[in-house]
Coordinates of C-alpha atoms and ligand atoms in Angstrom, one line a residue:
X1 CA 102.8 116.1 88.8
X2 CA 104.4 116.8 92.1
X3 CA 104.7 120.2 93.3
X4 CA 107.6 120.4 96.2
X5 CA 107.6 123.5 98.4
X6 CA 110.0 125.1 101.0
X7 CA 109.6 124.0 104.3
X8 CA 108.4 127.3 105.9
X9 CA 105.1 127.4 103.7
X10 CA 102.4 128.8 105.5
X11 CA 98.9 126.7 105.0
X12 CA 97.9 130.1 103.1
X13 CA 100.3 129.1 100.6
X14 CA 99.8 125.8 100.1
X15 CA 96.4 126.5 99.9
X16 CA 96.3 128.9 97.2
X17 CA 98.3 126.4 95.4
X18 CA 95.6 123.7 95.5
X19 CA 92.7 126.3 94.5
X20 CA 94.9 126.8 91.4
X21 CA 95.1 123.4 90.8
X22 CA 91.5 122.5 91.6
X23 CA 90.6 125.3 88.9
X24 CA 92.8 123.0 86.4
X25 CA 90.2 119.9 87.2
X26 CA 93.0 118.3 88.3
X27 CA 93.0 116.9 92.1
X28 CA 95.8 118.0 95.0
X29 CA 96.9 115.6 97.6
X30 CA 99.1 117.0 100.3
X31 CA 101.2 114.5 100.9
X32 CA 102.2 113.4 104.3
X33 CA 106.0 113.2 105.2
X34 CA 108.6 114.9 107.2
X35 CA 111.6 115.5 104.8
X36 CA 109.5 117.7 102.3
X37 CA 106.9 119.8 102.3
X38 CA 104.7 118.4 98.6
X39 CA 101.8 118.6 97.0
X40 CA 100.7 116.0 94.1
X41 CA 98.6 116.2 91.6
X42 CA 96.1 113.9 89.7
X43 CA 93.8 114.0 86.9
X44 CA 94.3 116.0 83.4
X45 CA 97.8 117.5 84.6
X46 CA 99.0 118.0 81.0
X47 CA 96.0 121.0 80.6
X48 CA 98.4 122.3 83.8
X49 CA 100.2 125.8 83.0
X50 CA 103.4 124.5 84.9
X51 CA 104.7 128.3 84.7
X52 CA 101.9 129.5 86.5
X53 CA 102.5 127.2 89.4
X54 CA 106.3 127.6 89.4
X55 CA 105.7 131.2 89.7
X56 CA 103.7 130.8 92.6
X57 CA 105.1 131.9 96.2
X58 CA 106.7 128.9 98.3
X59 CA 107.2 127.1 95.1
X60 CA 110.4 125.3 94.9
X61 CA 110.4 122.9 92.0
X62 CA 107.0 121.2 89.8
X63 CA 108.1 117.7 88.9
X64 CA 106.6 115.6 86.2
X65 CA 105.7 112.4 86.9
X66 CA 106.2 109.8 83.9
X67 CA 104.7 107.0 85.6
X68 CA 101.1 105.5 85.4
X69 CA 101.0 105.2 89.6
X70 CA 101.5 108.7 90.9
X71 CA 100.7 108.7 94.4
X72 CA 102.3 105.5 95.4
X73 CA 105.8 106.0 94.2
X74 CA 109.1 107.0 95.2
X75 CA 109.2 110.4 92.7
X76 CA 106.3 111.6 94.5
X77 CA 107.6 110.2 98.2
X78 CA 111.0 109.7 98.5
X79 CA 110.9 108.6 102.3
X80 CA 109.3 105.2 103.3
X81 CA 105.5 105.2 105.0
X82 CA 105.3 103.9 108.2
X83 CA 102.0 102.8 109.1
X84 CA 101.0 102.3 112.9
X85 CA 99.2 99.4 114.4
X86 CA 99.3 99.6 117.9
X87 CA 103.0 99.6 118.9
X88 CA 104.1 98.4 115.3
X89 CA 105.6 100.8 113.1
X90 CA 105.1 99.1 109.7
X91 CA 107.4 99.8 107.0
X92 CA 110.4 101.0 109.7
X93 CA 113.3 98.9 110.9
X94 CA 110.6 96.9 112.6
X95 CA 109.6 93.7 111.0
X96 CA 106.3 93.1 111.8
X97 CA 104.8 89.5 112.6
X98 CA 101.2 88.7 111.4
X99 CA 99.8 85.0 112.2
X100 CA 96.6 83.5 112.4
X101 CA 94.4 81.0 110.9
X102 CA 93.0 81.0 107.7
X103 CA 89.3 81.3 109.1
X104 CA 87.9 81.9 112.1
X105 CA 86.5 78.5 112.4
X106 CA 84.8 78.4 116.1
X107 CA 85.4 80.4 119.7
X108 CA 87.1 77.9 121.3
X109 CA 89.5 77.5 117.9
X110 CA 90.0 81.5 117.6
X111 CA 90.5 82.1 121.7
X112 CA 92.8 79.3 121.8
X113 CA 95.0 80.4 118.4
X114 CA 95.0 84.2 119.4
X115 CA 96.1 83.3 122.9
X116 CA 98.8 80.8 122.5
X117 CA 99.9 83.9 120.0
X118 CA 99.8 86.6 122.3
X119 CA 101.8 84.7 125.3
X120 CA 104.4 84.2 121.9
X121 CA 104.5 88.1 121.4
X122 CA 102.6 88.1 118.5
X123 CA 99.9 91.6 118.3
X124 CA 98.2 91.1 115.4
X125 CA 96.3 88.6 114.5
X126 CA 95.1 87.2 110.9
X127 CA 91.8 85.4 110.5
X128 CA 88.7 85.7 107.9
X129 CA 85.0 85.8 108.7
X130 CA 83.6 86.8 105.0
X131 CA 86.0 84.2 103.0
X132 CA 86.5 84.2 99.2
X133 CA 86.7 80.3 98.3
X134 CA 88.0 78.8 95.0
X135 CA 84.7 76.7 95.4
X136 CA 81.3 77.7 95.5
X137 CA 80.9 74.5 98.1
X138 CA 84.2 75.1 100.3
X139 CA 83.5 76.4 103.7
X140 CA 82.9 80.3 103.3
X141 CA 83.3 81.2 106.8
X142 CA 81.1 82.5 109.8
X143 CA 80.8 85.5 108.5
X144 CA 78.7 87.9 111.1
X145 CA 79.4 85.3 114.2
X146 CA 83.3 85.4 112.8
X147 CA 83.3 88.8 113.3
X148 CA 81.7 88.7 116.6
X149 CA 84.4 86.2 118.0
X150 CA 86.9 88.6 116.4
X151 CA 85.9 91.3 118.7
X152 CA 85.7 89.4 121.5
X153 CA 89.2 88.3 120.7
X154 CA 90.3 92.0 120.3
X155 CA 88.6 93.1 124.0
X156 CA 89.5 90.1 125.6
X157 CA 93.3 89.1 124.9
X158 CA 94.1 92.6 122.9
X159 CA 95.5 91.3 119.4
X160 CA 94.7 94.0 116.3
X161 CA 92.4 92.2 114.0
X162 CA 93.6 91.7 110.3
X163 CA 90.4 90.4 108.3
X164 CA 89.3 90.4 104.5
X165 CA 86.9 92.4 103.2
X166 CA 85.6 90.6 100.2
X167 CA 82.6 93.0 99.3
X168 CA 81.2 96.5 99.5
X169 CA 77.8 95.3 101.0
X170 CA 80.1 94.3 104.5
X171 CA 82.6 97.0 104.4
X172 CA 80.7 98.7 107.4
X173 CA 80.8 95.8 109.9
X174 CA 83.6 94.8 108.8
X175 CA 85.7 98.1 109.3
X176 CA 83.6 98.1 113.0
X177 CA 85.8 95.0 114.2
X178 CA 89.1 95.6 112.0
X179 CA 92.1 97.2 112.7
X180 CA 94.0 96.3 109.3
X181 CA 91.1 95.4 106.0
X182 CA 92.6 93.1 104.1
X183 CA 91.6 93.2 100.3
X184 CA 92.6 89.4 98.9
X185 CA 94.5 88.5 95.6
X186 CA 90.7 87.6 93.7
X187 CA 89.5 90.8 94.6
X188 CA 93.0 93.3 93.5
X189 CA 91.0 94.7 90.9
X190 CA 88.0 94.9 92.6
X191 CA 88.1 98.6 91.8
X192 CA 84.7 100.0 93.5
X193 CA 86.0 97.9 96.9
X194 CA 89.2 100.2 96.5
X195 CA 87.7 103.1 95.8
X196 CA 85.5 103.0 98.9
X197 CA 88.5 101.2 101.0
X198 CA 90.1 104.4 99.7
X199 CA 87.6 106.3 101.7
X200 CA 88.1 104.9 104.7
X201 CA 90.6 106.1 107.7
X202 CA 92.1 102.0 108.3
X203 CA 95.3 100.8 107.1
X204 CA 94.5 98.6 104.3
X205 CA 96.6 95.1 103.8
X206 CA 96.6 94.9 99.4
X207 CA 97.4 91.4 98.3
X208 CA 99.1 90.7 94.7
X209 CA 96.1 89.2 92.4
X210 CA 97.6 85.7 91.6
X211 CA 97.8 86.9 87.8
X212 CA 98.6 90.8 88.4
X213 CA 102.7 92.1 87.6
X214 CA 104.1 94.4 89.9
X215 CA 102.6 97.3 88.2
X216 CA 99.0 96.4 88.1
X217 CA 99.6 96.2 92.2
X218 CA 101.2 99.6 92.2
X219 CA 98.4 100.7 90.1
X220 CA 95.3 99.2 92.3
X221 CA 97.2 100.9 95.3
X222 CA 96.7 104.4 93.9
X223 CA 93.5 103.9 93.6
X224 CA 93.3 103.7 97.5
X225 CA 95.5 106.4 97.5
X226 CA 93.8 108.2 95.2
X227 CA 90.8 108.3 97.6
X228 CA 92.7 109.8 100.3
X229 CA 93.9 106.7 102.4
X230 CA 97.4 106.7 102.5
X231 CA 98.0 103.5 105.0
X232 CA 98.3 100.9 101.9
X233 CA 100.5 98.1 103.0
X234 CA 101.2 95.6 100.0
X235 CA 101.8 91.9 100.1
X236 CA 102.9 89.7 98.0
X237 CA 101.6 86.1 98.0
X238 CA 102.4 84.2 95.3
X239 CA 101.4 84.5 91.3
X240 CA 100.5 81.5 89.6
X241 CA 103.1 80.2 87.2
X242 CA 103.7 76.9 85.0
X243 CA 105.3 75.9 88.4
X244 CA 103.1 72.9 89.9
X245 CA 105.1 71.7 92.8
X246 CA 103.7 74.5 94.6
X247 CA 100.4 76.2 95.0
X248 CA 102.0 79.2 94.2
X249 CA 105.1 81.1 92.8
X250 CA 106.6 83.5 95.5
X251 CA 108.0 86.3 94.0
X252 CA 110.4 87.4 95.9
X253 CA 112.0 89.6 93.1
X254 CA 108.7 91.8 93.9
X255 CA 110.0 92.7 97.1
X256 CA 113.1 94.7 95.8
X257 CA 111.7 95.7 92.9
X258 CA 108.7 97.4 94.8
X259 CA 110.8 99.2 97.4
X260 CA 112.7 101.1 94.5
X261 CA 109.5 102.0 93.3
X262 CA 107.1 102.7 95.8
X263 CA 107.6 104.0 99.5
X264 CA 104.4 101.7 100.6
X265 CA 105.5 98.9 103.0
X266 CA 105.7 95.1 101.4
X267 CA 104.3 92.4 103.3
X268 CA 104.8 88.4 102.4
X269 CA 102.8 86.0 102.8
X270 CA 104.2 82.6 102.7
X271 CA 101.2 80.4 103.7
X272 CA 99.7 81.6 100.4
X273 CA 102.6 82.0 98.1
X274 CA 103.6 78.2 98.8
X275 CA 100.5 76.5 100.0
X276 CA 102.9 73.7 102.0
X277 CA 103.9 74.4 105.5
X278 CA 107.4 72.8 105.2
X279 CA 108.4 75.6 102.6
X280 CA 106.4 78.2 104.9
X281 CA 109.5 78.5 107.2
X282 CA 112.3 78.9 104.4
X283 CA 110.5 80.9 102.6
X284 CA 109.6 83.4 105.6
X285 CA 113.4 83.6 106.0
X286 CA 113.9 84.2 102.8
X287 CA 111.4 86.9 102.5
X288 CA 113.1 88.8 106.0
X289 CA 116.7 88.3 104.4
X290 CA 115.2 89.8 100.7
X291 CA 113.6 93.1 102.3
X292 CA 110.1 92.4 103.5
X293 CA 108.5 94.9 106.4
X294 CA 106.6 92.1 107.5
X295 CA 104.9 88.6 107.8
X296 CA 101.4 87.2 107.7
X297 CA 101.5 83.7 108.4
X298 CA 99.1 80.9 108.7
X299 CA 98.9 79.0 111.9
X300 CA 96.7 76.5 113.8
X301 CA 95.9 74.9 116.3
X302 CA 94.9 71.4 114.7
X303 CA 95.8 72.2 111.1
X304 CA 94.8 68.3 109.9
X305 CA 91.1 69.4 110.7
X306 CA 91.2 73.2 109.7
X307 CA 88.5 74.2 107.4
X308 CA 90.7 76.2 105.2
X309 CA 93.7 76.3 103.7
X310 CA 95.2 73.4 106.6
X311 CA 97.7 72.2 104.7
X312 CA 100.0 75.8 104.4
X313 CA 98.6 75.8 108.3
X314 CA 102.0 75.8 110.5
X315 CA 101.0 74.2 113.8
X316 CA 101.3 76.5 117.0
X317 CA 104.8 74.7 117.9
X318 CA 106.5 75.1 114.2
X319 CA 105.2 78.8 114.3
X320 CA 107.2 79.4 118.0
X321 CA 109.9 78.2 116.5
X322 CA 109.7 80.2 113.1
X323 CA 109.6 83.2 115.3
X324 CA 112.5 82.5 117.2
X325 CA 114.5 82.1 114.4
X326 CA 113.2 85.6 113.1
X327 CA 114.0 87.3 115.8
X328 CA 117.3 86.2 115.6
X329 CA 117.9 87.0 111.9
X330 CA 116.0 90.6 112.1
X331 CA 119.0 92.6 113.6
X332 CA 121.6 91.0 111.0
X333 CA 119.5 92.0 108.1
X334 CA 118.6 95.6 109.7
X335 CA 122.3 96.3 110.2
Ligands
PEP401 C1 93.8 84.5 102.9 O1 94.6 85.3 103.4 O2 93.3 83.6 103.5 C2 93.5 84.5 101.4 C3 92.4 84.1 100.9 O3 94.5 85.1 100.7 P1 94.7 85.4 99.2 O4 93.7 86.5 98.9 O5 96.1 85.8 99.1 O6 94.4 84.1 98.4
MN402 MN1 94.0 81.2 103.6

């Protein structure tokens, strides 16, 4: 249920209004925005006397919403979120620019990737200490020293650290280093990780599970949402189809399809979604041209001896010129 109210409620009003709602068992979310003033609500709304609230002062409409995701979608928000990460302004005309490698693999490796990025223009940087491998016996990252180099990395050259959170049992130290907590496709469902992501004051980066629709994304979003955190940035990285000529199918449908539904930013992630670095640059193109708010992109230094995922790796040079080309193409599609 959304409840939308004039614009010159007082916080009196508004929170008379969510007593009332509170006494229904039901839950109230203010919900943040400039164009209207709205409250939605979660939890047994049918048990709701919708009279009763229409009746109430500052009032202006109570909206049912049909849906299974509440807080995420456009009947509840009608104007996109913008999410802030340093001087990005995620999910506005901006098109932001993720890149990193896979794992943080040694100091030297992570200093050298971050600052070759950072002369480039690039902020934010991607790279996992805690990784969640396919194999039990793949590299699984450095974990607690990956973190350390992280922070270093973030003091000393000043990128925004993007990193996954695989578990509960590291959320602390992880959220101590990150700037953006990634949650990765295996873990989508993970729903006591999004519960208490949802609980934390961080944008969170929500990748597609490689066997989830559109909807099951929407739906492990409002779970975050649900919690209280509203800075949910989706991304879609590929589902796994009949398709075997790449790692992945990118769905690039997902990214139109979601900004009708949802106000939440969509991020791609081509490194992922293809799992070749020749189709990495097409398909980032593609993704720009098709909508997307963003980028996060794979890149290494040496990507024949990378520990993970090398061979969706775009080398430091084929990244500089990606990024030319994107910033090229960016004011054409925004116009
Ligand atoms: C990653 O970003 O390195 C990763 C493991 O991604 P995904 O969860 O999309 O597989
Ligand atoms: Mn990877």
């Amino acid at each position: 249920m959304l409840i939308l109210l004039n614009l010159k409620t007082i916080r009196n009003d508004i929170d008379l209004i969510k007593e009332t709602i509170i006494r229904y068992n039901c839950i109230p979310h203010e919900i943040p925005g400039e164009i209207k003033l709205a409250i939605g609500v979660t939890g047994p709304t049918n048990l709701i006397n919708e009279e009763e609230i229409r009746k109430m002062k500052s009032v202006e409409e109570v909206i049912r919403v049909i849906k299974k995701y509440k807080l995420v979608s456009r009947e509840m928000k009608e104007e996109d979120t913008i999410i802030n990460i340093g001087d990005s302004k995620i999910g506005s005309k901006d098109t932001t620019i993720i890149a990193g490698p896979c794992s943080v693999e040694s100091k030297d490796q992570i200093f050298d990737i971050a600052g070759r990025l950072k002369e480039m223009g690039i902020n934010i940087l991607r790279a996992g200490a805690y990784k969640p491998r396919s194999s039990p016996y793949s590299f699984q990252g450095l974990k607690e020293k990956g973190l350390q180099y992280l922070d270093e990395v973030k003091k000393e050259i000043g990128m925004h650290i993007v990193t996954e959170v695989k578990d509960t049992d590291t959320l602390s130290i992880i959220s101590e280093v990150a700037d953006v907590l990634q949650i990765g496709a295996r873990n989508m469902q993970n729903y006591s990780l999004l519960e208490k992501v949802g609980k934390i004051n961080k944008p969170i980066l929500l990748k597609r599970g490689m066997a989830a629709m559109v909807e099951d994304l929407l739906l492990s979003a409002e779970y975050i949402l649900a919690q209280g955190n509203y800075n949910v940035i989706l991304c879609e990285r590929g589902i796994r189809t009949f398709e075997t000529s790449t790692r992945n199918t990118l769905d690039l449908n997902s990214i139109p399809v979601i900004k009708k539904l949802s106000h939440l930013p969509i991020f791609v992630d081509p490194s992922h979604g293809t799992g070749y670095w020749d189709k990495v640059s097409p398909m980032s193109l593609a993704a720009i041209a098709c909508g997307a708010d963003g980028l996060i992109v794979e890149v290494h230094n040496n990507p024949d001896k990378a520990l993970s995922d090398g061979s969706q790796s775009l080398t430091l040079k084929r990244f500089e010129k990606l990024y030319s080309k994107i910033k090229e193409i960016v004011p054409i599609i925004h116009n």
